[in-house]
CSV table of C-alpha atoms in Angstrom, one decimal:
chain,number,residue,atom,x,y,z
A,1,MET,CA,138.9,172.0,175.5
A,2,ARG,CA,138.9,170.8,178.9
A,3,TYR,CA,142.0,168.9,180.4
A,4,ARG,CA,142.0,165.9,182.8
A,5,THR,CA,144.8,164.3,184.6
A,6,LEU,CA,146.1,161.1,183.0
A,7,GLY,CA,145.8,158.7,185.8
A,8,GLY,CA,148.3,159.2,188.5
A,9,THR,CA,151.1,160.6,186.1
A,10,GLY,CA,150.4,164.2,186.7
A,11,ILE,CA,150.3,164.7,183.0
A,12,GLU,CA,147.3,166.9,181.9
A,13,VAL,CA,145.7,165.9,178.6
A,14,SER,CA,142.8,167.2,176.5
A,15,THR,CA,139.4,165.4,176.8
A,16,TYR,CA,139.8,164.7,173.1
A,17,CYS,CA,142.9,162.8,171.8
A,18,LEU,CA,143.9,163.0,168.1
A,19,GLY,CA,144.3,159.5,166.9
A,20,ALA,CA,146.7,159.1,164.0
A,21,MET,CA,145.5,155.6,162.7
A,22,MET,CA,144.3,157.2,159.4
A,23,PHE,CA,147.6,158.9,158.7
A,24,GLY,CA,149.5,157.2,155.9
A,25,SER,CA,148.8,154.6,153.2
A,26,VAL,CA,145.7,153.1,155.1
A,27,GLY,CA,143.9,156.5,155.2
A,28,ASN,CA,145.4,159.7,154.1
A,29,PRO,CA,148.7,159.3,152.4
A,30,ASP,CA,149.3,163.1,151.9
A,31,HIS,CA,151.8,163.9,154.6
A,32,GLU,CA,151.2,167.7,154.3
A,33,ASP,CA,147.3,167.2,154.7
A,34,CYS,CA,148.0,165.2,157.7
A,35,GLY,CA,150.2,167.9,159.1
A,36,ARG,CA,147.3,170.4,158.7
A,37,ILE,CA,145.0,168.0,160.6
A,38,VAL,CA,147.6,168.1,163.6
A,39,ALA,CA,148.0,171.9,163.4
A,40,GLU,CA,144.3,172.3,163.4
A,41,ALA,CA,143.9,169.9,166.4
A,42,LEU,CA,146.6,171.7,168.4
A,43,GLU,CA,144.9,175.1,167.5
A,44,GLN,CA,141.6,173.8,169.0
A,45,GLY,CA,143.2,172.8,172.3
A,46,ILE,CA,143.9,169.2,171.8
A,47,ASN,CA,147.3,168.4,173.3
A,48,VAL,CA,147.6,164.5,173.2
A,49,ILE,CA,148.3,162.6,169.9
A,50,ASP,CA,148.0,158.8,169.8
A,51,THR,CA,149.6,156.6,167.1
A,52,ALA,CA,151.3,153.2,166.9
A,53,ASP,CA,154.2,151.6,165.2
A,54,MET,CA,152.1,149.4,163.1
A,55,TYR,CA,149.9,152.2,161.7
A,56,SER,CA,150.6,152.2,157.9
A,57,SER,CA,153.8,150.2,158.9
A,58,GLY,CA,155.4,153.0,160.7
A,59,GLU,CA,154.4,155.9,158.3
A,60,SER,CA,151.9,157.3,160.7
A,61,GLU,CA,154.6,157.8,163.3
A,62,THR,CA,156.8,159.4,160.5
A,63,ILE,CA,153.9,161.8,159.6
A,64,VAL,CA,153.4,162.8,163.3
A,65,GLY,CA,157.1,163.3,163.9
A,66,LYS,CA,157.2,165.7,160.9
A,67,ALA,CA,154.0,167.6,162.0
A,68,LEU,CA,155.4,168.1,165.6
A,69,ARG,CA,158.7,169.7,164.5
A,70,GLY,CA,159.2,172.9,166.6
A,71,ARG,CA,156.1,172.0,168.7
A,72,ARG,CA,157.3,168.8,170.6
A,73,ASP,CA,157.1,170.3,174.0
A,74,ASP,CA,153.5,171.4,173.6
A,75,VAL,CA,152.2,167.8,173.0
A,76,VAL,CA,151.7,164.6,175.0
A,77,LEU,CA,152.9,162.0,172.5
A,78,ALA,CA,151.6,158.4,172.8
A,79,THR,CA,152.6,155.5,170.6
A,80,LYS,CA,152.2,151.8,170.8
A,81,VAL,CA,154.1,148.4,170.4
A,82,HIS,CA,153.1,144.8,169.9
A,83,PHE,CA,152.0,144.0,166.4
A,84,PRO,CA,154.5,142.4,163.9
A,85,MET,CA,156.7,145.0,162.0
A,86,GLY,CA,158.3,142.7,159.5
A,87,GLU,CA,158.8,139.0,158.4
A,88,GLY,CA,160.1,136.3,160.5
A,89,PRO,CA,160.1,135.6,164.4
A,90,ASN,CA,160.9,138.1,167.1
A,91,ARG,CA,159.6,141.1,165.1
A,92,GLY,CA,156.7,141.8,167.3
A,93,GLY,CA,155.1,140.9,170.7
A,94,ASN,CA,155.7,142.0,174.2
A,95,SER,CA,159.2,140.6,174.9
A,96,ARG,CA,162.2,142.6,176.3
A,97,ARG,CA,164.0,141.8,173.0
A,98,TRP,CA,161.4,143.3,170.7
A,99,ILE,CA,160.4,146.3,172.9
A,100,THR,CA,163.9,147.3,173.2
A,101,ARG,CA,164.3,147.4,169.5
A,102,ALA,CA,160.8,148.7,168.7
A,103,VAL,CA,161.0,151.8,171.0
A,104,GLU,CA,164.2,152.9,169.2
A,105,ASP,CA,162.5,152.6,165.8
A,106,SER,CA,159.5,154.6,167.1
A,107,LEU,CA,161.8,157.4,168.5
A,108,ARG,CA,163.7,157.6,165.2
A,109,ARG,CA,160.4,157.7,163.2
A,110,LEU,CA,158.7,160.2,165.6
A,111,ASP,CA,161.9,162.4,165.5
A,112,THR,CA,161.9,162.8,169.3
A,113,ASP,CA,164.1,162.0,172.3
A,114,TRP,CA,161.2,160.6,174.4
A,115,ILE,CA,157.7,159.2,174.4
A,116,ASP,CA,155.4,160.5,176.8
A,117,LEU,CA,153.1,157.3,176.9
A,118,TYR,CA,154.3,154.0,175.5
A,119,GLN,CA,151.5,151.5,175.3
A,120,VAL,CA,151.5,147.8,174.9
A,121,HIS,CA,149.0,147.4,172.0
A,122,ARG,CA,147.7,143.9,172.9
A,123,PRO,CA,148.4,141.2,175.4
A,124,ASP,CA,151.0,138.5,174.4
A,125,GLU,CA,150.4,135.0,175.7
A,126,ASN,CA,153.9,134.0,174.9
A,127,THR,CA,155.6,136.7,177.2
A,128,ASP,CA,155.4,136.7,181.0
A,129,ILE,CA,153.9,140.1,182.2
A,130,GLU,CA,157.0,140.5,184.5
A,131,GLU,CA,159.2,140.5,181.4
A,132,THR,CA,157.2,143.3,179.7
A,133,LEU,CA,156.8,145.4,182.9
A,134,GLY,CA,160.6,145.0,183.5
A,135,VAL,CA,161.8,146.4,180.1
A,136,LEU,CA,159.1,149.2,180.3
A,137,SER,CA,160.3,150.2,183.7
A,138,ASP,CA,163.9,150.3,182.4
A,139,LEU,CA,162.9,152.5,179.6
A,140,VAL,CA,161.4,154.9,182.0
A,141,ARG,CA,164.6,155.0,184.0
A,142,ALA,CA,166.7,155.5,180.9
A,143,GLY,CA,164.4,158.6,180.0
A,144,LYS,CA,163.3,157.1,176.7
A,145,ILE,CA,159.6,157.0,177.9
A,146,ARG,CA,157.8,158.9,180.6
A,147,ALA,CA,155.0,156.5,181.4
A,148,PHE,CA,153.6,153.2,180.0
A,149,GLY,CA,150.2,151.7,179.7
A,150,CYS,CA,148.3,148.8,178.0
A,151,SER,CA,145.6,148.7,175.3
A,152,THR,CA,142.6,146.4,175.0
A,153,PHE,CA,143.7,144.2,177.8
A,154,PRO,CA,141.1,142.0,179.5
A,155,VAL,CA,140.4,142.9,183.1
A,156,GLU,CA,142.1,139.9,184.6
A,157,GLN,CA,145.3,140.8,183.0
A,158,ILE,CA,145.1,144.4,184.0
A,159,VAL,CA,144.7,143.2,187.6
A,160,GLU,CA,147.5,140.7,187.3
A,161,SER,CA,149.9,143.3,186.0
A,162,HIS,CA,149.4,145.4,189.0
A,163,HIS,CA,149.9,142.6,191.4
A,164,VAL,CA,153.2,141.6,189.5
A,165,ALA,CA,154.5,145.1,189.6
A,166,GLU,CA,153.9,145.4,193.2
A,167,ARG,CA,155.5,142.0,194.0
A,168,ARG,CA,158.5,142.6,191.9
A,169,GLY,CA,159.0,146.4,192.5
A,170,LEU,CA,158.4,147.3,188.9
A,171,GLY,CA,156.6,150.2,187.4
A,172,ARG,CA,152.9,149.6,186.6
A,173,PHE,CA,150.5,150.3,183.7
A,174,ARG,CA,149.3,153.8,184.2
A,175,THR,CA,146.8,153.8,181.4
A,176,GLU,CA,144.4,151.4,179.5
A,177,GLN,CA,143.1,152.1,176.0
A,178,PRO,CA,139.9,150.1,175.5
A,179,PRO,CA,137.2,150.3,172.8
A,180,TYR,CA,134.0,152.1,174.0
A,181,SER,CA,131.0,153.5,172.3
A,182,LEU,CA,127.2,153.8,172.4
A,183,LEU,CA,127.0,150.3,171.0
A,184,ALA,CA,130.0,148.7,172.7
A,185,ARG,CA,129.6,149.1,176.5
A,186,GLN,CA,131.0,145.9,177.9
A,187,ILE,CA,134.0,147.7,179.5
A,188,GLU,CA,131.6,149.4,181.9
A,189,SER,CA,131.1,146.2,183.7
A,190,ALA,CA,134.7,145.5,185.0
A,191,VAL,CA,137.5,147.2,182.9
A,192,LEU,CA,136.4,150.8,183.7
A,193,PRO,CA,135.8,150.2,187.5
A,194,VAL,CA,139.2,148.3,187.8
A,195,CYS,CA,140.9,151.2,186.1
A,196,GLN,CA,139.4,153.5,188.6
A,197,ARG,CA,140.3,151.4,191.4
A,198,TYR,CA,144.0,151.4,190.3
A,199,GLY,CA,144.0,155.1,189.4
A,200,MET,CA,144.6,154.4,185.7
A,201,GLY,CA,144.0,156.9,183.0
A,202,VAL,CA,141.7,155.6,180.3
A,203,LEU,CA,141.8,156.7,176.6
A,204,VAL,CA,139.0,155.1,174.6
A,205,TRP,CA,139.0,154.2,171.0
A,206,SER,CA,136.4,153.7,168.3
A,207,PRO,CA,133.7,156.0,169.8
A,208,LEU,CA,131.9,155.9,166.5
A,209,ALA,CA,131.9,152.1,166.3
A,210,SER,CA,134.0,151.7,163.3
A,211,GLY,CA,131.7,154.1,161.5
A,212,PHE,CA,128.4,152.7,162.6
A,213,LEU,CA,127.5,155.8,164.6
A,214,THR,CA,128.4,158.2,161.7
A,215,GLY,CA,124.8,158.3,160.6
A,216,ARG,CA,126.0,156.7,157.3
A,217,TYR,CA,124.4,153.3,158.0
A,218,ARG,CA,120.7,153.2,158.6
A,219,LYS,CA,117.9,150.7,158.8
A,220,ASP,CA,116.0,149.8,155.6
A,221,ARG,CA,118.7,151.5,153.6
A,222,PRO,CA,121.0,149.8,151.1
A,223,VAL,CA,124.6,149.5,152.3
A,224,ASP,CA,127.5,149.4,150.0
A,225,LEU,CA,129.5,146.3,151.1
A,226,THR,CA,132.2,146.8,148.6
A,227,SER,CA,133.9,149.9,150.0
A,228,GLY,CA,135.1,151.3,153.3
A,229,ARG,CA,134.7,149.4,156.5
A,230,PRO,CA,131.9,147.3,155.2
A,231,ALA,CA,134.1,145.7,152.6
A,232,ILE,CA,136.4,144.6,155.3
A,233,THR,CA,133.7,143.1,157.6
A,234,PRO,CA,130.6,142.8,155.6
A,235,ALA,CA,128.9,140.6,158.0
A,236,ARG,CA,128.9,143.4,160.6
A,237,PHE,CA,127.2,145.8,158.3
A,238,ASP,CA,124.8,143.7,156.2
A,239,PRO,CA,121.3,145.0,157.2
A,240,THR,CA,119.7,141.8,155.8
A,241,LEU,CA,121.4,139.7,158.4
A,242,PRO,CA,119.3,138.9,161.5
A,243,ALA,CA,122.4,139.3,163.7
A,244,ASN,CA,122.6,143.0,162.8
A,245,ALA,CA,118.9,144.0,163.6
A,246,ALA,CA,119.6,145.1,167.0
A,247,LYS,CA,122.4,147.3,166.0
A,248,TYR,CA,120.4,149.0,163.3
A,249,ASP,CA,117.4,149.4,165.6
A,250,ALA,CA,119.6,151.0,168.2
A,251,VAL,CA,121.1,153.4,165.7
A,252,GLU,CA,117.5,154.5,164.6
A,253,GLN,CA,116.6,155.2,168.3
A,254,LEU,CA,119.9,157.0,169.0
A,255,THR,CA,119.6,159.1,165.8
A,256,ALA,CA,116.1,160.2,166.9
A,257,LEU,CA,117.5,161.1,170.4
A,258,ALA,CA,120.3,163.1,168.8
A,259,GLU,CA,117.8,164.9,166.7
A,260,GLU,CA,115.7,165.8,169.6
A,261,LEU,CA,118.8,167.3,171.2
A,262,GLY,CA,119.4,169.2,167.9
A,263,ARG,CA,122.7,167.5,167.5
A,264,SER,CA,124.1,164.8,165.1
A,265,LEU,CA,124.6,161.2,165.9
A,266,PRO,CA,128.3,161.5,166.0
A,267,GLU,CA,128.1,164.3,168.4
A,268,LEU,CA,125.9,162.3,170.7
A,269,ALA,CA,128.4,159.3,170.3
A,270,LEU,CA,131.4,161.4,171.4
A,271,ALA,CA,129.6,163.2,174.3
A,272,PHE,CA,128.5,159.8,175.6
A,273,THR,CA,132.0,158.6,176.1
A,274,THR,CA,133.3,161.8,177.8
A,275,ALA,CA,130.5,161.6,180.4
A,276,HIS,CA,131.8,158.4,182.1
A,277,PRO,CA,133.9,159.3,185.2
A,278,ALA,CA,136.7,156.7,184.3
A,279,VAL,CA,137.2,158.1,180.9
A,280,THR,CA,140.1,160.5,180.7
A,281,SER,CA,140.1,161.1,176.9
A,282,THR,CA,138.3,160.0,173.8
A,283,ILE,CA,140.4,159.3,170.8
A,284,ILE,CA,139.1,160.8,167.5
A,285,GLY,CA,140.7,159.7,164.2
A,286,PRO,CA,140.0,161.9,161.3
A,287,ARG,CA,141.2,161.4,157.9
A,288,THR,CA,140.7,165.0,156.8
A,289,VAL,CA,140.7,168.5,158.3
A,290,GLY,CA,136.9,168.7,157.5
A,291,GLN,CA,136.2,165.5,159.5
A,292,LEU,CA,138.2,166.8,162.5
A,293,GLN,CA,136.2,170.1,162.5
A,294,GLY,CA,132.9,168.1,162.3
A,295,LEU,CA,133.9,165.9,165.2
A,296,LEU,CA,135.0,168.9,167.4
A,297,LYS,CA,131.4,170.2,167.2
A,298,ALA,CA,130.7,167.7,170.0
A,299,ALA,CA,133.1,169.3,172.4
A,300,ASP,CA,130.5,171.6,174.1
A,301,LEU,CA,127.8,168.9,174.5
A,302,ALA,CA,127.2,167.8,178.0
A,303,LEU,CA,124.6,165.1,178.3
A,304,ASP,CA,122.2,165.4,181.2
A,305,ASP,CA,121.0,162.4,183.4
A,306,ALA,CA,117.7,162.2,181.5
A,307,THR,CA,119.4,161.9,178.2
A,308,LEU,CA,121.8,159.3,179.6
A,309,ASP,CA,118.9,157.4,181.1
A,310,ARG,CA,117.3,157.2,177.7
A,311,VAL,CA,120.6,156.0,176.2
A,312,ASP,CA,120.7,153.2,178.9
A,313,ALA,CA,117.1,152.3,177.8
A,314,ILE,CA,118.3,151.9,174.2
A,315,VAL,CA,121.5,150.1,174.9
A,316,PRO,CA,121.8,148.7,178.5
A,317,PRO,CA,124.9,149.6,180.5
A,318,GLY,CA,127.6,146.8,179.9
A,319,ALA,CA,125.9,145.6,176.7
A,320,ASN,CA,127.8,145.0,173.4
A,321,LEU,CA,125.7,145.3,170.3
A,322,TYR,CA,128.7,145.9,168.1
A,323,PRO,CA,131.8,144.0,169.2
A,324,PRO,CA,134.7,146.2,168.1
A,325,ASP,CA,137.2,145.0,165.4
A,326,GLY,CA,140.6,144.0,166.5
A,327,VAL,CA,139.8,143.1,170.2
A,328,TRP,CA,142.3,140.5,171.5
A,329,ARG,CA,140.8,137.1,172.1
A,330,PRO,CA,142.4,134.6,174.4
A,331,SER,CA,143.6,131.3,173.0
A,332,ALA,CA,141.2,129.7,175.5
A,333,ILE,CA,138.3,131.0,173.5
A,334,ALA,CA,139.8,131.3,169.9
A,335,ASP,CA,141.3,127.8,169.9
A,336,PRO,CA,138.7,125.0,170.1
A,337,ALA,CA,141.3,122.5,171.3
A,338,ARG,CA,141.9,124.6,174.5
A,339,ARG,CA,138.1,124.2,175.5
A,340,ARG,CA,137.4,120.5,174.4
A,341,ARG,CA,138.5,117.4,176.1
A,342,PRO,CA,139.5,114.4,173.8
A,343,THR,CA,136.4,112.8,172.5
A,344,HIS,CA,137.0,109.6,174.5
A,345,ASP,CA,137.0,111.6,177.7
A,346,ARG,CA,134.0,113.8,177.4
A,347,ALA,CA,131.3,111.6,178.7
A,348,ALA,CA,130.5,111.7,182.4
A,349,ALA,CA,130.4,107.9,182.8
């Protein structure tokens, strides 16, 4: 396993990051089995683990904490804050009030005195970015976190955060965690170049496009829309829908390319993400030890320029054939009222 420097932090992290989203009730509820996944990942050279307070409502952090007992110093531990962690107001978001509380909860569940990388899981339109950067800077000074970053932030908010940090003398986001895969390449246009410009580390999520690049879903084959990811978002997987035609066509071509290389489609998918110069580490999120071992087979695959040129011909750079789930949408887009004048004021004359 190779190691790369995480932005300007000086922290060395493995090219693969173990994602713990599947630990707990939403994936694998067996704590001991999840512990075996962690142990196998560490044995294979992975030294960075990424979780979040909202994964299985905190259970993922608890599992990771138990799995790292006696090995905490060997691991770069990352978690995230933002999503609601209970009923009522002020139990989520990016405010000083909530982050101050949430970090203590994460430290307790993780059974640790410090977090190496504390990430803001999504933007918060109701909180000034200066407020968020201020509390995160204070947590670094207090020794509770070592560095902080953002996740799935639009490029304009990444840029704004750096400008605010410089003007106000605050710490800045050292990392970004965006979605990236063979089918979701939009971040190549601006997010990745901006991260390079600001010297930010990049940990990419969903390299298998929510399962679309596992080889399980193929053109002209029936898809079970009642279980797994297709049951959650059937419109994204239904091969009979015209909107999905381009995705399934791309998967067929990418599968053929992988077979020419003598590799599987997931191996090609993972190798693609690690080839980009802006990407520090690719997050893999296995549910079982077997899945982890299968994903690790891609670690020795280095794609040459000719292969990457063929990928570009199938899915052009910057294109999004499979918009990832859970990506933050600004209210200016999500709320029609924000982009429509009153009816009486719409005409030009």
